Amino acid sequence: MCIAVFMWQAHPLYPFLLLFNRDEYHSRPTKPLGWWEGAEILGGRDEKAGGTWLASTTDGKFAFLTNFREVQSIPQAKSRGELPVRFLQSKKKPLDFAEEILTEADQYNGFNLVIVNIHSKSMVYVTNRSEGGKSIATEVSPGIHVLTNALLDSPWPKAQRLGHAFKELMDKYGEGELQMKEMADELMMDTTKDDEGLLPDIYPPETESHLSSIFIDTERPLGRYGTRSTSSLYVKSNGEVYFYERHLEKDLWKEQTVAYQIEK
């Protein structure tokens, strides 16, 4: 299902920083963080459908995706994971690309997509499940935002917990250097579950309870499901990018970090 907290254009040293948990079935084949062969894309990769949930490029573009929690699905829908890849390979500005996606958004199951161009200081949010089921694209305002499996900044309890904890930690660090790995450890490993009365009430209560924590580890009808990876990513004002991932591989947690400079 995935959950992300991010800050956009609201810190003197970091125009963009992001913490992201990817939730997926443990059996789904996945490549960890790395440069894609034959492409200038850095990120993890879904080996089943070929897409990604979070990736970036050296020319200052970033994209991340969450699924929308819903009961009904479209048979033979296009893979949502292709949307970040298409943006990263596109030459279009975020809003222009978003407008293109809106024309075909009904071919996908519910998604939330955030696309970023650091050079143009543009961040756009796209979803095909806004009020009334409409598809929308909108510029994201500066500040702290949380994205779960509902609309951006929806007040789900887990989203509010993560947003508050993130703000408290940012207040603690102030305007100084951040320790993104430590932030990921402190914020994204939270296994606190919500009381039944606070659950979104989309799936059965027991399922909703298991999915109500920031870090998820549960059994579902198709097998073990939960947080497969935690990522932290930041862009510094000088164009330096730091991309850290902790991922689960055969029940062992492995870590890696990639740093690079955005091309001018």
Short mmCIF file of C-alpha atoms in Angstrom, two decimals:
data_model
loop_
_atom_site.label_atom_id
_atom_site.label_comp_id
_atom_site.label_asym_id
_atom_site.label_seq_id
_atom_site.Cartn_x
_atom_site.Cartn_y
_atom_site.Cartn_z
CA MET A 1 0.00 0.00 0.00
CA CYS A 2 2.92 2.35 0.87
CA ILE A 3 3.18 5.55 2.89
CA ALA A 4 5.35 8.64 2.42
CA VAL A 5 6.11 11.83 4.30
CA PHE A 6 7.93 14.62 2.51
CA MET A 7 8.96 18.26 2.79
CA TRP A 8 8.93 20.51 -0.25
CA GLN A 9 10.58 23.94 -0.57
CA ALA A 10 10.41 24.56 3.18
CA HIS A 11 13.99 24.08 4.46
CA PRO A 12 17.04 26.29 3.79
CA LEU A 13 19.36 23.33 3.05
CA TYR A 14 16.97 20.78 1.57
CA PRO A 15 14.48 21.86 -1.11
CA PHE A 16 13.13 18.30 -1.16
CA LEU A 17 13.32 15.43 1.31
CA LEU A 18 11.29 12.24 1.48
CA LEU A 19 10.78 9.16 3.66
CA PHE A 20 8.94 6.27 2.00
CA ASN A 21 7.78 2.78 3.02
CA ARG A 22 6.95 0.37 0.25
CA ASP A 23 4.34 -2.23 1.24
CA GLU A 24 3.95 -5.28 -0.96
CA TYR A 25 3.61 -9.06 -0.92
CA HIS A 26 6.92 -10.63 0.07
CA SER A 27 6.67 -13.05 -2.83
CA ARG A 28 6.61 -10.31 -5.50
CA PRO A 29 9.99 -10.27 -7.30
CA THR A 30 11.80 -6.97 -6.75
CA LYS A 31 15.16 -5.42 -7.52
CA PRO A 32 16.59 -3.19 -4.79
CA LEU A 33 17.88 0.37 -5.17
CA GLY A 34 20.28 0.74 -8.08
CA TRP A 35 20.89 2.31 -11.48
CA TRP A 36 18.73 0.68 -14.12
CA GLU A 37 20.56 -0.97 -16.96
CA GLY A 38 20.22 1.03 -20.15
CA ALA A 39 18.45 3.94 -18.44
CA GLU A 40 19.44 6.96 -16.36
CA ILE A 41 17.03 5.93 -13.61
CA LEU A 42 17.94 5.27 -9.98
CA GLY A 43 15.49 3.35 -7.81
CA GLY A 44 14.05 -0.02 -6.94
CA ARG A 45 12.20 -1.99 -9.59
CA ASP A 46 9.18 -4.27 -9.65
CA GLU A 47 10.38 -7.25 -11.67
CA LYS A 48 6.86 -8.52 -12.31
CA ALA A 49 5.50 -5.46 -14.15
CA GLY A 50 8.73 -3.53 -14.73
CA GLY A 51 7.77 -0.31 -12.99
CA THR A 52 8.76 1.41 -9.76
CA TRP A 53 7.32 3.06 -6.65
CA LEU A 54 10.13 5.60 -6.18
CA ALA A 55 12.95 6.65 -8.50
CA SER A 56 14.99 9.61 -9.73
CA THR A 57 17.27 10.75 -12.54
CA THR A 58 20.47 12.78 -12.70
CA ASP A 59 18.70 15.65 -14.47
CA GLY A 60 16.75 16.56 -11.34
CA LYS A 61 13.54 14.58 -11.70
CA PHE A 62 11.87 12.46 -9.03
CA ALA A 63 8.67 10.41 -8.92
CA PHE A 64 6.90 8.29 -6.34
CA LEU A 65 3.61 6.41 -6.25
CA THR A 66 1.09 4.87 -3.87
CA ASN A 67 -1.96 2.77 -4.64
CA PHE A 68 -5.42 3.97 -3.67
CA ARG A 69 -7.20 1.73 -1.17
CA GLU A 70 -10.42 0.49 -2.73
CA VAL A 71 -12.44 -2.70 -3.02
CA GLN A 72 -13.16 -2.74 -6.76
CA SER A 73 -10.42 -3.05 -9.38
CA ILE A 74 -10.26 -2.82 -13.15
CA PRO A 75 -9.58 -6.13 -14.91
CA GLN A 76 -6.55 -5.91 -17.21
CA ALA A 77 -5.68 -2.43 -15.96
CA LYS A 78 -2.36 -0.88 -16.93
CA SER A 79 0.43 -1.19 -14.38
CA ARG A 80 0.53 1.86 -12.12
CA GLY A 81 4.26 1.40 -11.63
CA GLU A 82 4.87 2.50 -15.21
CA LEU A 83 3.73 6.06 -14.41
CA PRO A 84 6.87 7.16 -12.51
CA VAL A 85 9.04 5.59 -15.20
CA ARG A 86 7.20 7.40 -17.98
CA PHE A 87 7.69 10.74 -16.25
CA LEU A 88 11.39 10.14 -15.61
CA GLN A 89 11.90 9.25 -19.26
CA SER A 90 9.80 12.16 -20.49
CA LYS A 91 11.08 15.60 -21.45
CA LYS A 92 7.85 17.24 -20.32
CA LYS A 93 7.41 19.57 -17.36
CA PRO A 94 5.56 17.98 -14.41
CA LEU A 95 2.27 19.77 -15.03
CA ASP A 96 2.35 19.04 -18.78
CA PHE A 97 3.06 15.37 -18.09
CA ALA A 98 0.26 15.29 -15.51
CA GLU A 99 -2.19 16.70 -18.04
CA GLU A 100 -1.20 13.90 -20.42
CA ILE A 101 -1.82 11.26 -17.75
CA LEU A 102 -5.26 12.67 -16.99
CA THR A 103 -6.42 11.73 -20.49
CA GLU A 104 -5.79 8.03 -19.81
CA ALA A 105 -6.12 7.83 -16.01
CA ASP A 106 -9.25 5.68 -16.24
CA GLN A 107 -7.12 2.84 -17.63
CA TYR A 108 -5.42 2.40 -14.24
CA ASN A 109 -6.62 1.23 -10.87
CA GLY A 110 -6.57 3.90 -8.17
CA PHE A 111 -3.25 5.71 -7.80
CA ASN A 112 -1.53 8.71 -6.24
CA LEU A 113 1.47 10.00 -8.20
CA VAL A 114 3.87 12.78 -7.18
CA ILE A 115 6.31 14.08 -9.80
CA VAL A 116 9.08 16.60 -9.24
CA ASN A 117 11.46 18.72 -11.28
CA ILE A 118 14.05 20.36 -9.04
CA HIS A 119 15.30 22.74 -11.74
CA SER A 120 11.87 24.29 -12.30
CA LYS A 121 10.93 24.00 -8.59
CA SER A 122 7.77 22.18 -9.63
CA MET A 123 6.01 19.38 -7.76
CA VAL A 124 2.69 18.03 -9.05
CA TYR A 125 0.25 15.59 -7.47
CA VAL A 126 -1.90 13.42 -9.75
CA THR A 127 -4.69 11.06 -8.75
CA ASN A 128 -7.51 9.29 -10.55
CA ARG A 129 -9.60 8.95 -7.38
CA SER A 130 -10.50 12.46 -6.23
CA GLU A 131 -13.98 13.47 -5.05
CA GLY A 132 -16.55 11.79 -7.26
CA GLY A 133 -13.92 9.53 -8.78
CA LYS A 134 -12.50 12.27 -10.99
CA SER A 135 -8.87 12.57 -12.03
CA ILE A 136 -7.02 15.71 -10.99
CA ALA A 137 -3.56 17.23 -11.18
CA THR A 138 -2.44 20.03 -8.90
CA GLU A 139 0.74 21.80 -7.87
CA VAL A 140 1.90 20.80 -4.37
CA SER A 141 2.34 23.69 -1.97
CA PRO A 142 5.56 24.19 0.05
CA GLY A 143 5.56 22.46 3.42
CA ILE A 144 5.19 19.01 4.97
CA HIS A 145 2.83 16.50 3.33
CA VAL A 146 1.86 12.88 3.96
CA LEU A 147 0.69 10.47 1.27
CA THR A 148 -1.02 7.21 2.17
CA ASN A 149 -3.60 5.26 0.17
CA ALA A 150 -6.16 8.03 0.09
CA LEU A 151 -5.93 11.59 -1.24
CA LEU A 152 -2.82 13.62 -0.43
CA ASP A 153 -2.87 14.81 3.20
CA SER A 154 -6.01 12.81 4.02
CA PRO A 155 -6.33 12.71 7.84
CA TRP A 156 -5.93 8.97 8.33
CA PRO A 157 -4.60 8.36 11.87
CA LYS A 158 -1.37 6.75 10.64
CA ALA A 159 -0.79 9.73 8.35
CA GLN A 160 -1.36 12.17 11.19
CA ARG A 161 1.01 10.22 13.46
CA LEU A 162 3.71 10.26 10.81
CA GLY A 163 3.21 13.91 9.97
CA HIS A 164 3.37 15.00 13.61
CA ALA A 165 6.42 12.86 14.33
CA PHE A 166 8.17 14.21 11.24
CA LYS A 167 7.47 17.81 12.23
CA GLU A 168 8.74 17.22 15.77
CA LEU A 169 11.94 15.72 14.42
CA MET A 170 12.41 18.60 11.99
CA ASP A 171 11.93 21.05 14.85
CA LYS A 172 14.59 19.16 16.77
CA TYR A 173 17.09 19.39 13.90
CA GLY A 174 16.23 23.01 13.16
CA GLU A 175 17.94 24.43 10.08
CA GLY A 176 21.02 22.23 10.39
CA GLU A 177 22.16 19.05 8.65
CA LEU A 178 19.76 16.11 8.77
CA GLN A 179 20.52 12.45 9.48
CA MET A 180 18.15 10.81 7.03
CA LYS A 181 19.00 7.20 7.87
CA GLU A 182 18.34 7.88 11.53
CA MET A 183 15.10 9.67 10.63
CA ALA A 184 13.97 6.63 8.65
CA ASP A 185 14.77 4.34 11.59
CA GLU A 186 12.89 6.52 14.06
CA LEU A 187 9.80 7.35 12.00
CA MET A 188 9.21 4.56 9.49
CA MET A 189 9.55 1.51 11.76
CA ASP A 190 6.51 2.46 13.88
CA THR A 191 4.24 -0.58 14.38
CA THR A 192 1.54 1.27 16.37
CA LYS A 193 -1.95 0.21 15.26
CA ASP A 194 -5.10 2.30 15.37
CA ASP A 195 -8.22 1.70 17.46
CA GLU A 196 -11.04 0.12 15.49
CA GLY A 197 -13.17 3.26 15.58
CA LEU A 198 -10.48 5.20 13.72
CA LEU A 199 -9.97 2.81 10.83
CA PRO A 200 -10.84 3.84 7.22
CA ASP A 201 -13.50 1.09 7.05
CA ILE A 202 -12.74 0.11 3.46
CA TYR A 203 -11.57 -3.45 4.13
CA PRO A 204 -12.81 -5.74 6.93
CA PRO A 205 -11.81 -4.46 10.42
CA GLU A 206 -9.12 -7.10 11.03
CA THR A 207 -7.42 -6.30 7.72
CA GLU A 208 -7.68 -2.56 8.34
CA SER A 209 -6.11 -3.01 11.76
CA HIS A 210 -3.10 -4.82 10.32
CA LEU A 211 -2.66 -2.07 7.70
CA SER A 212 -3.06 0.80 10.17
CA SER A 213 0.59 0.91 11.27
CA ILE A 214 3.32 2.84 9.47
CA PHE A 215 5.46 -0.32 9.33
CA ILE A 216 3.39 -3.33 8.27
CA ASP A 217 4.01 -7.05 8.64
CA THR A 218 0.98 -9.32 8.29
CA GLU A 219 -0.48 -12.36 6.57
CA ARG A 220 -3.09 -11.92 3.84
CA PRO A 221 -4.92 -14.50 1.70
CA LEU A 222 -2.16 -14.42 -0.93
CA GLY A 223 0.70 -14.69 1.57
CA ARG A 224 2.94 -12.56 3.76
CA TYR A 225 2.47 -8.86 3.15
CA GLY A 226 4.09 -5.77 4.54
CA THR A 227 6.88 -3.22 4.41
CA ARG A 228 9.45 -4.55 1.96
CA SER A 229 11.66 -1.46 1.96
CA THR A 230 12.20 1.90 3.63
CA SER A 231 13.77 4.72 1.64
CA SER A 232 15.05 8.14 2.59
CA LEU A 233 15.93 10.65 -0.06
CA TYR A 234 17.05 14.24 0.08
CA VAL A 235 18.15 16.92 -2.32
CA LYS A 236 20.49 19.61 -1.00
CA SER A 237 20.44 23.18 -2.24
CA ASN A 238 23.76 22.58 -4.04
CA GLY A 239 22.17 19.77 -6.12
CA GLU A 240 23.61 16.84 -4.16
CA VAL A 241 21.23 13.88 -3.90
CA TYR A 242 21.38 11.23 -1.19
CA PHE A 243 19.27 8.09 -1.73
CA TYR A 244 19.22 5.44 1.03
CA GLU A 245 17.28 2.18 1.04
CA ARG A 246 16.85 -0.58 3.58
CA HIS A 247 15.18 -3.58 1.96
CA LEU A 248 14.13 -7.05 2.98
CA GLU A 249 15.80 -9.91 1.13
CA LYS A 250 15.11 -13.49 2.24
CA ASP A 251 14.14 -12.29 5.72
CA LEU A 252 17.35 -10.29 6.08
CA TRP A 253 17.47 -6.48 6.06
CA LYS A 254 20.11 -5.05 3.76
CA GLU A 255 21.13 -1.42 3.32
CA GLN A 256 22.65 0.65 0.56
CA THR A 257 23.18 4.30 -0.26
CA VAL A 258 23.72 6.06 -3.58
CA ALA A 259 24.80 9.70 -3.84
CA TYR A 260 25.05 11.77 -7.00
CA GLN A 261 25.08 15.34 -8.27
CA ILE A 262 22.18 16.74 -10.27
CA GLU A 263 23.25 17.86 -13.71
CA LYS A 264 22.79 21.57 -14.42
#
